[in-house]
mmCIF file of C-alpha atoms in Angstrom:
data_model
loop_
_atom_site.group_PDB
_atom_site.id
_atom_site.type_symbol
_atom_site.label_atom_id
_atom_site.label_comp_id
_atom_site.label_asym_id
_atom_site.label_seq_id
_atom_site.Cartn_x
_atom_site.Cartn_y
_atom_site.Cartn_z
ATOM 1 C CA ASP A 1 -19.387 3.521 6.244
ATOM 2 C CA GLY A 2 -15.990 4.932 7.013
ATOM 3 C CA GLY A 3 -13.437 4.606 4.297
ATOM 4 C CA ILE A 4 -11.559 6.097 1.371
ATOM 5 C CA THR A 5 -13.201 6.790 -1.889
ATOM 6 C CA GLN A 6 -11.210 7.180 -5.124
ATOM 7 C CA SER A 7 -12.650 8.360 -8.375
ATOM 8 C CA PRO A 8 -12.802 7.696 -11.195
ATOM 9 C CA LYS A 9 -12.134 3.959 -11.119
ATOM 10 C CA TYR A 10 -10.992 3.987 -14.781
ATOM 11 C CA LEU A 11 -9.674 6.940 -16.723
ATOM 12 C CA PHE A 12 -8.404 7.309 -20.309
ATOM 13 C CA ARG A 13 -6.241 10.275 -21.275
ATOM 14 C CA LYS A 14 -4.734 11.506 -24.461
ATOM 15 C CA GLU A 15 -1.082 12.406 -24.474
ATOM 16 C CA GLY A 16 -0.514 15.995 -23.458
ATOM 17 C CA GLN A 17 -3.533 16.276 -21.252
ATOM 18 C CA ASN A 18 -3.561 16.847 -17.412
ATOM 19 C CA VAL A 19 -5.924 14.629 -15.384
ATOM 20 C CA THR A 20 -6.928 14.842 -11.727
ATOM 21 C CA LEU A 21 -7.700 11.808 -9.595
ATOM 22 C CA SER A 22 -9.917 12.331 -6.552
ATOM 23 C CA CYS A 23 -9.364 10.901 -3.044
ATOM 24 C CA GLU A 24 -11.762 11.537 -0.202
ATOM 25 C CA GLN A 25 -11.620 10.004 3.279
ATOM 26 C CA ASN A 26 -14.079 10.145 6.226
ATOM 27 C CA LEU A 27 -11.815 8.374 8.741
ATOM 28 C CA ASN A 28 -10.699 11.675 10.288
ATOM 29 C CA HIS A 29 -7.083 10.713 9.497
ATOM 30 C CA ASP A 30 -4.401 13.433 9.449
ATOM 31 C CA ALA A 31 -2.034 11.760 6.978
ATOM 32 C CA MET A 32 -2.851 10.974 3.291
ATOM 33 C CA TYR A 33 -0.722 9.380 0.607
ATOM 34 C CA TRP A 34 -0.631 8.655 -3.121
ATOM 35 C CA TYR A 35 1.123 5.534 -4.426
ATOM 36 C CA ARG A 36 1.686 4.215 -7.918
ATOM 37 C CA GLN A 37 1.612 0.496 -8.662
ATOM 38 C CA ASP A 38 3.208 -1.022 -11.771
ATOM 39 C CA PRO A 39 3.486 -4.722 -12.586
ATOM 40 C CA GLY A 40 6.722 -6.120 -11.095
ATOM 41 C CA GLN A 41 7.634 -2.870 -9.315
ATOM 42 C CA GLY A 42 5.571 -2.878 -6.200
ATOM 43 C CA LEU A 43 4.125 0.333 -4.690
ATOM 44 C CA ARG A 44 6.012 3.608 -5.024
ATOM 45 C CA LEU A 45 5.261 6.784 -3.095
ATOM 46 C CA ILE A 46 4.356 9.829 -5.152
ATOM 47 C CA TYR A 47 3.320 12.422 -2.567
ATOM 48 C CA TYR A 48 2.169 12.483 1.042
ATOM 49 C CA SER A 49 0.602 15.024 3.403
ATOM 50 C CA GLN A 50 0.621 14.898 7.219
ATOM 51 C CA ILE A 51 -1.495 18.062 7.770
ATOM 52 C CA VAL A 52 -3.783 20.368 5.862
ATOM 53 C CA ASN A 53 -1.964 22.901 3.551
ATOM 54 C CA ASP A 54 1.249 20.902 3.693
ATOM 55 C CA PHE A 55 2.617 18.057 1.604
ATOM 56 C CA GLN A 56 5.964 16.381 0.696
ATOM 57 C CA LYS A 57 7.387 14.744 -2.341
ATOM 58 C CA GLY A 58 7.785 11.039 -2.278
ATOM 59 C CA ASP A 59 10.139 8.918 -4.321
ATOM 60 C CA ILE A 60 8.582 9.583 -7.798
ATOM 61 C CA ALA A 61 7.039 13.053 -7.628
ATOM 62 C CA GLU A 62 8.144 14.321 -10.999
ATOM 63 C CA GLY A 63 5.230 14.980 -13.327
ATOM 64 C CA TYR A 64 2.660 14.955 -10.540
ATOM 65 C CA SER A 65 1.059 17.667 -8.344
ATOM 66 C CA VAL A 66 -1.196 17.593 -5.235
ATOM 67 C CA SER A 67 -3.095 19.882 -2.950
ATOM 68 C CA ARG A 68 -4.415 19.476 0.604
ATOM 69 C CA GLU A 69 -6.961 22.251 1.203
ATOM 70 C CA LYS A 70 -9.213 20.100 3.347
ATOM 71 C CA LYS A 71 -8.433 17.291 5.837
ATOM 72 C CA GLU A 72 -10.773 14.899 3.953
ATOM 73 C CA SER A 73 -9.409 15.497 0.428
ATOM 74 C CA PHE A 74 -6.064 14.880 -1.324
ATOM 75 C CA PRO A 75 -6.435 15.121 -5.124
ATOM 76 C CA LEU A 76 -3.623 14.081 -7.455
ATOM 77 C CA THR A 77 -3.021 15.731 -10.838
ATOM 78 C CA VAL A 78 -1.084 13.776 -13.400
ATOM 79 C CA THR A 79 0.425 16.349 -15.681
ATOM 80 C CA SER A 80 1.557 16.182 -19.252
ATOM 81 C CA ALA A 81 5.158 16.183 -17.946
ATOM 82 C CA GLN A 82 4.792 12.648 -16.568
ATOM 83 C CA LYS A 83 6.506 10.518 -19.168
ATOM 84 C CA ASN A 84 4.831 7.173 -18.427
ATOM 85 C CA PRO A 85 1.557 7.858 -16.607
ATOM 86 C CA THR A 86 -0.266 4.562 -17.426
ATOM 87 C CA ALA A 87 -0.515 2.854 -14.063
ATOM 88 C CA PHE A 88 -2.719 1.921 -11.146
ATOM 89 C CA TYR A 89 -2.909 4.772 -8.645
ATOM 90 C CA LEU A 90 -3.729 4.144 -4.952
ATOM 91 C CA CYS A 91 -4.653 6.645 -2.303
ATOM 92 C CA ALA A 92 -4.214 5.847 1.396
ATOM 93 C CA SER A 93 -4.599 7.501 4.758
ATOM 94 C CA SER A 94 -3.385 6.821 8.293
ATOM 95 C CA ALA A 95 -3.908 8.017 11.805
ATOM 96 C CA ILE A 96 -0.870 9.637 13.301
ATOM 97 C CA ASN A 97 -1.043 7.627 16.587
ATOM 98 C CA THR A 98 -1.109 4.096 15.121
ATOM 99 C CA GLY A 99 0.470 4.608 11.714
ATOM 100 C CA GLU A 100 -1.923 1.932 10.275
ATOM 101 C CA LEU A 101 -2.457 2.520 6.567
ATOM 102 C CA PHE A 102 -5.811 2.152 4.848
ATOM 103 C CA PHE A 103 -6.294 2.207 1.039
ATOM 104 C CA GLY A 104 -8.938 3.134 -1.398
ATOM 105 C CA GLU A 105 -9.937 0.933 -4.286
ATOM 106 C CA GLY A 106 -7.621 2.565 -6.795
ATOM 107 C CA SER A 107 -7.854 4.409 -10.068
ATOM 108 C CA ARG A 108 -6.519 2.905 -13.276
ATOM 109 C CA LEU A 109 -5.206 5.450 -15.754
ATOM 110 C CA THR A 110 -4.467 4.647 -19.397
ATOM 111 C CA VAL A 111 -2.820 7.011 -21.742
ATOM 112 C CA LEU A 112 -3.929 6.524 -25.333
ATOM 113 C CA LYS B 1 18.480 2.225 2.681
ATOM 114 C CA GLN B 2 15.630 0.009 3.836
ATOM 115 C CA GLU B 3 14.822 -2.884 1.452
ATOM 116 C CA VAL B 4 11.901 -5.241 1.898
ATOM 117 C CA THR B 5 11.905 -8.701 0.278
ATOM 118 C CA GLN B 6 9.112 -11.245 0.010
ATOM 119 C CA ILE B 7 9.914 -14.804 -0.968
ATOM 120 C CA PRO B 8 8.489 -16.724 -2.681
ATOM 121 C CA ALA B 9 6.983 -14.468 -5.352
ATOM 122 C CA ALA B 10 4.234 -17.049 -5.925
ATOM 123 C CA LEU B 11 2.840 -19.993 -4.056
ATOM 124 C CA SER B 12 0.241 -22.615 -4.891
ATOM 125 C CA VAL B 13 -1.160 -24.962 -2.213
ATOM 126 C CA PRO B 14 -4.107 -27.314 -1.851
ATOM 127 C CA GLU B 15 -7.067 -26.211 0.296
ATOM 128 C CA GLY B 16 -6.743 -26.942 4.025
ATOM 129 C CA GLU B 17 -3.009 -26.546 4.185
ATOM 130 C CA ASN B 18 -1.376 -24.345 6.836
ATOM 131 C CA LEU B 19 1.177 -21.978 5.261
ATOM 132 C CA VAL B 20 3.721 -19.280 5.988
ATOM 133 C CA LEU B 21 4.596 -16.200 3.969
ATOM 134 C CA ASN B 22 7.875 -14.532 4.570
ATOM 135 C CA CYS B 23 8.985 -10.876 4.676
ATOM 136 C CA SER B 24 12.485 -9.771 5.366
ATOM 137 C CA PHE B 25 13.918 -6.271 5.798
ATOM 138 C CA THR B 26 17.434 -4.922 5.894
ATOM 139 C CA ASP B 27 17.251 -2.185 8.581
ATOM 140 C CA SER B 28 15.908 -3.077 12.028
ATOM 141 C CA ALA B 29 15.061 0.551 12.823
ATOM 142 C CA ILE B 30 11.386 0.231 12.164
ATOM 143 C CA TYR B 31 8.291 1.679 13.926
ATOM 144 C CA ASN B 32 5.754 -0.861 12.625
ATOM 145 C CA LEU B 33 5.174 -3.601 10.077
ATOM 146 C CA GLN B 34 1.850 -4.132 8.278
ATOM 147 C CA TRP B 35 0.524 -6.985 6.197
ATOM 148 C CA PHE B 36 -1.943 -6.384 3.421
ATOM 149 C CA ARG B 37 -4.052 -8.424 1.030
ATOM 150 C CA GLN B 38 -4.681 -7.310 -2.515
ATOM 151 C CA ASP B 39 -7.246 -8.889 -4.914
ATOM 152 C CA PRO B 40 -6.654 -8.391 -8.663
ATOM 153 C CA GLY B 41 -7.564 -4.818 -9.785
ATOM 154 C CA LYS B 42 -8.422 -3.811 -6.203
ATOM 155 C CA GLY B 43 -6.941 -1.714 -3.474
ATOM 156 C CA LEU B 44 -4.962 -3.085 -0.477
ATOM 157 C CA THR B 45 -6.819 -4.370 2.564
ATOM 158 C CA SER B 46 -5.030 -4.097 5.902
ATOM 159 C CA LEU B 47 -4.763 -7.581 7.623
ATOM 160 C CA LEU B 48 -2.470 -7.032 10.647
ATOM 161 C CA LEU B 49 -0.455 -4.271 12.065
ATOM 162 C CA ILE B 50 2.489 -4.973 14.400
ATOM 163 C CA GLN B 51 4.100 -2.129 16.276
ATOM 164 C CA SER B 52 7.837 -2.266 16.852
ATOM 165 C CA SER B 53 7.425 -3.123 20.545
ATOM 166 C CA GLN B 54 5.159 -6.126 19.730
ATOM 167 C CA ARG B 55 6.209 -9.689 18.759
ATOM 168 C CA GLU B 56 2.967 -10.859 17.079
ATOM 169 C CA GLN B 57 -0.652 -10.109 16.225
ATOM 170 C CA THR B 58 -3.547 -12.475 15.533
ATOM 171 C CA SER B 59 -6.800 -12.039 13.617
ATOM 172 C CA GLY B 60 -8.942 -15.111 13.019
ATOM 173 C CA ARG B 61 -6.903 -17.644 10.976
ATOM 174 C CA LEU B 62 -4.098 -15.156 10.493
ATOM 175 C CA ASN B 63 -1.011 -14.746 12.810
ATOM 176 C CA ALA B 64 1.848 -12.374 12.055
ATOM 177 C CA SER B 65 5.148 -12.356 13.915
ATOM 178 C CA LEU B 66 7.918 -9.840 14.063
ATOM 179 C CA ASP B 67 11.595 -10.422 14.823
ATOM 180 C CA LYS B 68 13.432 -7.067 14.495
ATOM 181 C CA SER B 69 16.787 -8.435 15.402
ATOM 182 C CA SER B 70 16.790 -10.875 12.474
ATOM 183 C CA GLY B 71 14.854 -8.501 10.155
ATOM 184 C CA ARG B 72 12.024 -10.913 9.566
ATOM 185 C CA SER B 73 8.245 -11.163 9.743
ATOM 186 C CA THR B 74 6.060 -14.147 8.931
ATOM 187 C CA LEU B 75 2.356 -14.337 8.156
ATOM 188 C CA TYR B 76 0.867 -17.686 9.121
ATOM 189 C CA ILE B 77 -2.443 -18.694 7.493
ATOM 190 C CA ALA B 78 -4.206 -21.606 9.083
ATOM 191 C CA ALA B 79 -6.435 -24.032 7.186
ATOM 192 C CA SER B 80 -6.236 -22.152 3.912
ATOM 193 C CA GLN B 81 -9.309 -21.696 1.751
ATOM 194 C CA PRO B 82 -9.761 -20.850 -1.956
ATOM 195 C CA GLY B 83 -11.025 -17.452 -0.848
ATOM 196 C CA ASP B 84 -7.510 -16.728 0.568
ATOM 197 C CA SER B 85 -6.173 -16.631 -2.999
ATOM 198 C CA ALA B 86 -4.718 -13.111 -3.405
ATOM 199 C CA THR B 87 -1.462 -11.147 -3.328
ATOM 200 C CA TYR B 88 -0.101 -10.580 0.148
ATOM 201 C CA LEU B 89 2.200 -7.580 0.700
ATOM 202 C CA CYS B 90 4.208 -6.542 3.715
ATOM 203 C CA ALA B 91 5.257 -2.984 4.460
ATOM 204 C CA VAL B 92 7.793 -1.737 6.920
ATOM 205 C CA GLY B 93 7.597 1.667 8.547
ATOM 206 C CA SER B 94 11.172 3.004 8.578
ATOM 207 C CA SER B 95 12.124 4.936 11.755
ATOM 208 C CA ASN B 96 14.874 6.749 9.804
ATOM 209 C CA THR B 97 12.754 8.116 7.015
ATOM 210 C CA GLY B 98 9.232 7.935 8.459
ATOM 211 C CA LYS B 99 8.089 6.232 5.298
ATOM 212 C CA LEU B 100 6.451 2.867 4.629
ATOM 213 C CA ILE B 101 8.499 0.579 2.354
ATOM 214 C CA PHE B 102 6.641 -2.145 0.563
ATOM 215 C CA GLY B 103 7.784 -5.588 -0.537
ATOM 216 C CA GLN B 104 6.717 -6.822 -4.001
ATOM 217 C CA GLY B 105 4.298 -9.336 -2.614
ATOM 218 C CA THR B 106 3.619 -13.086 -2.659
ATOM 219 C CA THR B 107 0.800 -14.270 -4.913
ATOM 220 C CA LEU B 108 -1.061 -17.090 -3.257
ATOM 221 C CA GLN B 109 -3.291 -19.566 -5.018
ATOM 222 C CA VAL B 110 -5.248 -22.030 -2.901
ATOM 223 C CA LYS B 111 -6.683 -24.863 -4.980
ATOM 224 C CA PRO B 112 -10.022 -26.523 -4.072
#
């Protein structure tokens, strides 16, 4: 089945640790995105990439890093510099021609 | 700056009712508008995508309309069912920034 796979679904982290969230898509989409969702705040864009080996900061990139070495993969690292990392993280992808966005099932990160 | 508003924030209706969810945006320079459904703890599922040149899209019991001049979109759900209970989000693709801006969603409860 075509889709977007995020892992892990749940992740617990101690303060001061970096964690990496995985996002893989087999939809042959060029563009990939990372969003953060907090209660009462809607979705906020962290990073996006429209082509391999290139990515841009979104609205809340501080404390996060990404890479895009393969078309199918767009991992997100939540670094220790992110002051409030507990949130629900959503990865998405879209085809350049339609712009329709498709989402993965999300990863919930909790900092202990 | 594009702002997207969804009113009401929550809605409760009896089963079988036809209902309308509203989405308004401040800047008419958009390239598309997309409606999503989100179940608790899950990712977003794309329901309908309307390109800027289109006025409406239909899928099953769902119909979405777009009026760029007034900055409004509506999602019409016919003959609502308990399984329609979820949060519905609209997202507007801004022509100026190339980014998708999300509303905060309307949480729908359909009572049996």
